[in-house]
CSV table of C-alpha atoms in Angstrom, one decimal:
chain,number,residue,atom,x,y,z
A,179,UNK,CA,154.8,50.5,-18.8
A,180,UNK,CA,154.4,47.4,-20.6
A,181,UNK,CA,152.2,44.6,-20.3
A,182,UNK,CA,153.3,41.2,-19.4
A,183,UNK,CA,151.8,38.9,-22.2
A,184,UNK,CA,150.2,35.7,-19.6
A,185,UNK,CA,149.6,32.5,-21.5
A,186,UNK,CA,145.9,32.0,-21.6
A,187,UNK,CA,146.1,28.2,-19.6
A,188,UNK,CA,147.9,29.9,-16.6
A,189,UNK,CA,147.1,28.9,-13.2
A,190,UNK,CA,145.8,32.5,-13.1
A,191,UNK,CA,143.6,32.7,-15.9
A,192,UNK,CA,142.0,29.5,-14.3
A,193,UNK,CA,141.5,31.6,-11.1
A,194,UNK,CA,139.8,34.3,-12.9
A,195,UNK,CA,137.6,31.7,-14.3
A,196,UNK,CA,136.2,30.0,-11.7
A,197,UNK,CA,133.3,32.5,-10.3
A,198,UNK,CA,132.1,32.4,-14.1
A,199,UNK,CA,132.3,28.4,-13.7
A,200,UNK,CA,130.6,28.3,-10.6
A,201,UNK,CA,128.0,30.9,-11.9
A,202,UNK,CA,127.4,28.6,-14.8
A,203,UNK,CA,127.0,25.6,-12.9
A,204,UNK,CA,124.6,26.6,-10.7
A,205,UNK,CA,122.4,27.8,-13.9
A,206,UNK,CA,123.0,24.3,-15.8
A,207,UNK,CA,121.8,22.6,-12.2
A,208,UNK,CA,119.6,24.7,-10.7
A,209,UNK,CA,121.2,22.7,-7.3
A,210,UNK,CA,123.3,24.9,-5.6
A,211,UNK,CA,124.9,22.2,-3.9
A,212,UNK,CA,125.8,19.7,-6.9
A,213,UNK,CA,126.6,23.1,-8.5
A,214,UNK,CA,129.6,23.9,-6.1
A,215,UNK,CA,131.1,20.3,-6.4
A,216,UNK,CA,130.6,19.8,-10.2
A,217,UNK,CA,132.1,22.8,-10.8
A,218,UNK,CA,135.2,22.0,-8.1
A,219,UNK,CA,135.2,19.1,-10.1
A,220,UNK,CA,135.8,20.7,-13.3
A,221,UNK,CA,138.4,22.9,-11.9
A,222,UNK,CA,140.5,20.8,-10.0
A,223,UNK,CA,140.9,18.5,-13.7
A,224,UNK,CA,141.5,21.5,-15.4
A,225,UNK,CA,144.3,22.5,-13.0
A,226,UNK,CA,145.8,18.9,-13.0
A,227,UNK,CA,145.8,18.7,-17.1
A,228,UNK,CA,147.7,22.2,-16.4
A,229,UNK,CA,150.0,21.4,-14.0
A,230,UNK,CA,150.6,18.1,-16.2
A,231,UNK,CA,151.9,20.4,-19.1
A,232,UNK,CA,148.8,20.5,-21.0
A,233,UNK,CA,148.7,23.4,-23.3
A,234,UNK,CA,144.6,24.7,-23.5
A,235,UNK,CA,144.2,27.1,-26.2
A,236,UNK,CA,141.0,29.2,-24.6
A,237,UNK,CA,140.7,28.6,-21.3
A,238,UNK,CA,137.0,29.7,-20.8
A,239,UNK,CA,135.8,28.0,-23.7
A,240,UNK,CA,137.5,24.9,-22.5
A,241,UNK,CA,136.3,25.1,-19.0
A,242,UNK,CA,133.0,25.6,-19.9
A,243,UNK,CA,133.0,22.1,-22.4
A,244,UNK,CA,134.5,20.1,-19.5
A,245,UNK,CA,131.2,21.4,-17.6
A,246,UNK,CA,128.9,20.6,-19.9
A,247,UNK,CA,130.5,16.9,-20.6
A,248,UNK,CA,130.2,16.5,-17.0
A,249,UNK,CA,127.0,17.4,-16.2
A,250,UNK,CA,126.0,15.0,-19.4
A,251,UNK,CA,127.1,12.4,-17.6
A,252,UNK,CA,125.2,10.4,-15.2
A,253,UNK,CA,126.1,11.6,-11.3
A,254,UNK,CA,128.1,9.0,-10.2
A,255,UNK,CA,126.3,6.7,-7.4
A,256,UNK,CA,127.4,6.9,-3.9
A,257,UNK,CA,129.5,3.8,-3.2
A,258,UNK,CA,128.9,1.6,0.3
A,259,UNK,CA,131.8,1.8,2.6
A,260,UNK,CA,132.7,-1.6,3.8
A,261,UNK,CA,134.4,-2.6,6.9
A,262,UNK,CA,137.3,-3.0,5.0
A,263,UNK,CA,136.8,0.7,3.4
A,264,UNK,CA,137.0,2.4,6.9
A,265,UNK,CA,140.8,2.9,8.4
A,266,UNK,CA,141.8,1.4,11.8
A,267,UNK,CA,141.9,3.8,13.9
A,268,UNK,CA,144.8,2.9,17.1
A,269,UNK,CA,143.5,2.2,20.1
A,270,UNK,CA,145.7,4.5,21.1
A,271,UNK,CA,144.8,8.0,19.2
A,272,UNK,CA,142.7,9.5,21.5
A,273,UNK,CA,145.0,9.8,24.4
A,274,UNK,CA,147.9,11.1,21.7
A,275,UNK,CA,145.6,14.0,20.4
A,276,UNK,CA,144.8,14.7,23.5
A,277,UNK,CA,148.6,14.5,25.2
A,278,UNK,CA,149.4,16.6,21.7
A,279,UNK,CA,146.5,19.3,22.6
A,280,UNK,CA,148.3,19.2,26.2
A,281,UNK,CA,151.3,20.1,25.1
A,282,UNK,CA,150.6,22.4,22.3
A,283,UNK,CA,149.3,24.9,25.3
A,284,UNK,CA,151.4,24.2,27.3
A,285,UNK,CA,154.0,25.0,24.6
A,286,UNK,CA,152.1,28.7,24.6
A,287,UNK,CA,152.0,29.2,28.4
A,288,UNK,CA,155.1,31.5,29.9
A,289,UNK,CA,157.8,28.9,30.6
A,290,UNK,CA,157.7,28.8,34.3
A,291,UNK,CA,153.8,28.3,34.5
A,292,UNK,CA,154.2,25.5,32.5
A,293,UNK,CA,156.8,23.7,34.6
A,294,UNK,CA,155.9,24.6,37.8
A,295,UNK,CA,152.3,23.0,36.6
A,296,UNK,CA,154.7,19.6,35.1
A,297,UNK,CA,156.6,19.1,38.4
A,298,UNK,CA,153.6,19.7,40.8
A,299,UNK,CA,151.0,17.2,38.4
A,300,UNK,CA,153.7,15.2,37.1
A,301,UNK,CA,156.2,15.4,39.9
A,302,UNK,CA,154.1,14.8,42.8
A,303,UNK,CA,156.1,17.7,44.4
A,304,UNK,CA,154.2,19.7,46.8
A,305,UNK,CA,153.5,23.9,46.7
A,306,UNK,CA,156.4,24.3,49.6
A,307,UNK,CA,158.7,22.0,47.5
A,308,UNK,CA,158.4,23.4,44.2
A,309,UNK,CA,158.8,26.6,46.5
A,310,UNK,CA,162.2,26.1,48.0
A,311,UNK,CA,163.2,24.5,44.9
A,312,UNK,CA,162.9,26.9,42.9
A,313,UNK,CA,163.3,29.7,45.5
A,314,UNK,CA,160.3,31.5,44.9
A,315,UNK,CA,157.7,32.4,47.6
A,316,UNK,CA,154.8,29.8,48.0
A,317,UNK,CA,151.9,32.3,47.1
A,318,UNK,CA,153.9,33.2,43.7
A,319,UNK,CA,154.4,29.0,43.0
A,320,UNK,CA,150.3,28.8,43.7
A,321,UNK,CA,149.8,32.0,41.8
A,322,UNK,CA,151.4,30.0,38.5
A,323,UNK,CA,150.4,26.8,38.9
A,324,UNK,CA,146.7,28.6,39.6
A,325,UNK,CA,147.0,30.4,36.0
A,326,UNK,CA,148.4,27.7,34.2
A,327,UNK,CA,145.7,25.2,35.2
A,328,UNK,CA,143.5,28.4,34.3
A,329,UNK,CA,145.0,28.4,31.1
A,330,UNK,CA,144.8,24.7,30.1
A,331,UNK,CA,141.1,24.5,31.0
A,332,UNK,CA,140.1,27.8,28.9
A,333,UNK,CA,142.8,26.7,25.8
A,334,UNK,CA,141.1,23.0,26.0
A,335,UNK,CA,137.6,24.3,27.0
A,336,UNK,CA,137.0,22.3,29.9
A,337,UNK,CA,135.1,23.3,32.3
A,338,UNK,CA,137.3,25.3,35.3
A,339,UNK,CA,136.4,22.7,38.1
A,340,UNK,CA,138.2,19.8,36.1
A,341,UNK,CA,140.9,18.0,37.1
A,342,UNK,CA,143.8,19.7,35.2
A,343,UNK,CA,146.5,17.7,37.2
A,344,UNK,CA,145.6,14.1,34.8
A,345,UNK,CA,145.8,16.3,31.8
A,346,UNK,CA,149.7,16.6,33.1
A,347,UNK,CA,150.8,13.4,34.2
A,348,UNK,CA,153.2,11.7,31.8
A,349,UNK,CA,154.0,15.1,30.2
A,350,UNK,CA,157.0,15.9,32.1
């Protein structure tokens, strides 16, 4: 069986290399923190310059020279975030993640928990409605709709005494 000859600035190679990187870095630092992010640092150019087409003769030797030319340099200060910096978050966002999260279980739940537990939040429809409308008996409707709002507290963890019914509304 043959080897397969790998260019030495493969993606690969570079995964090979990086517990030797990190290794080094902590031993440069002696700061196991900056250690970790320098030496993410150093990989993540070293993956771009090789995604980019860059040919790297010797990877290790390489990698090892971008990590000492960064740690040469001085850490870069930590810039203040202005007003302007910060994103805007939409009024608005809460309620979406949260409808989203709603759904998502709901999405999980066996289909006719999930809308007998629409039409009787959403709907406004009574257990004896949803009963005849569906032509089930009443305990099997109160049965569901008692599992799904089961579910929905336990998926969202909320506690079980919460009003499951406003999670609902709109949904349906």
């Amino acid at each position: 069986m043959t080897r397969q000859h790998r260019p030495s600035d493969s993606p690969q190679c570079l995964a090979e290399l990086v517990p030797e990187v990190i290794r080094l870095s902590r031993f440069m630092t002696r700061d196991t923190d900056l250690a970790d992010d320098v030496a993410q640092e150093v990989l993540l150019n070293i993956w771009k310059r090789i995604a980019g087409g860059a040919k790297i003769d010797d990877l290790r030797l390489y990698a090892k020279a971008s990590l000492r030319n960064r740690l040469r340099r001085p850490p870069r200060r930590a810039e203040e975030l202005t007003e302007a910096d910060v994103p805007q978050i939409p009024p608005d966002a809460p309620a979406r993640l949260a409808t989203r999260d709603v759904l998502d279980c709901m999405a999980r739940m066996p289909g006719d928990q999930a809308r007998l537990l629409i039409e009787f939040a959403g709907g406004g429809a009574s257990y004896a409605e949803l009963a005849r409308r569906h032509n089930l008996p009443i305990g099997t409707v109160t049965s569901r709709i008692a599992r799904a709002r089961a579910r929905l507290c336990h998926d969202l963890d909320l506690s079980s005494d919460h009003p499951v019914e406003s999670l609902v509304e709109g949904t349906a």
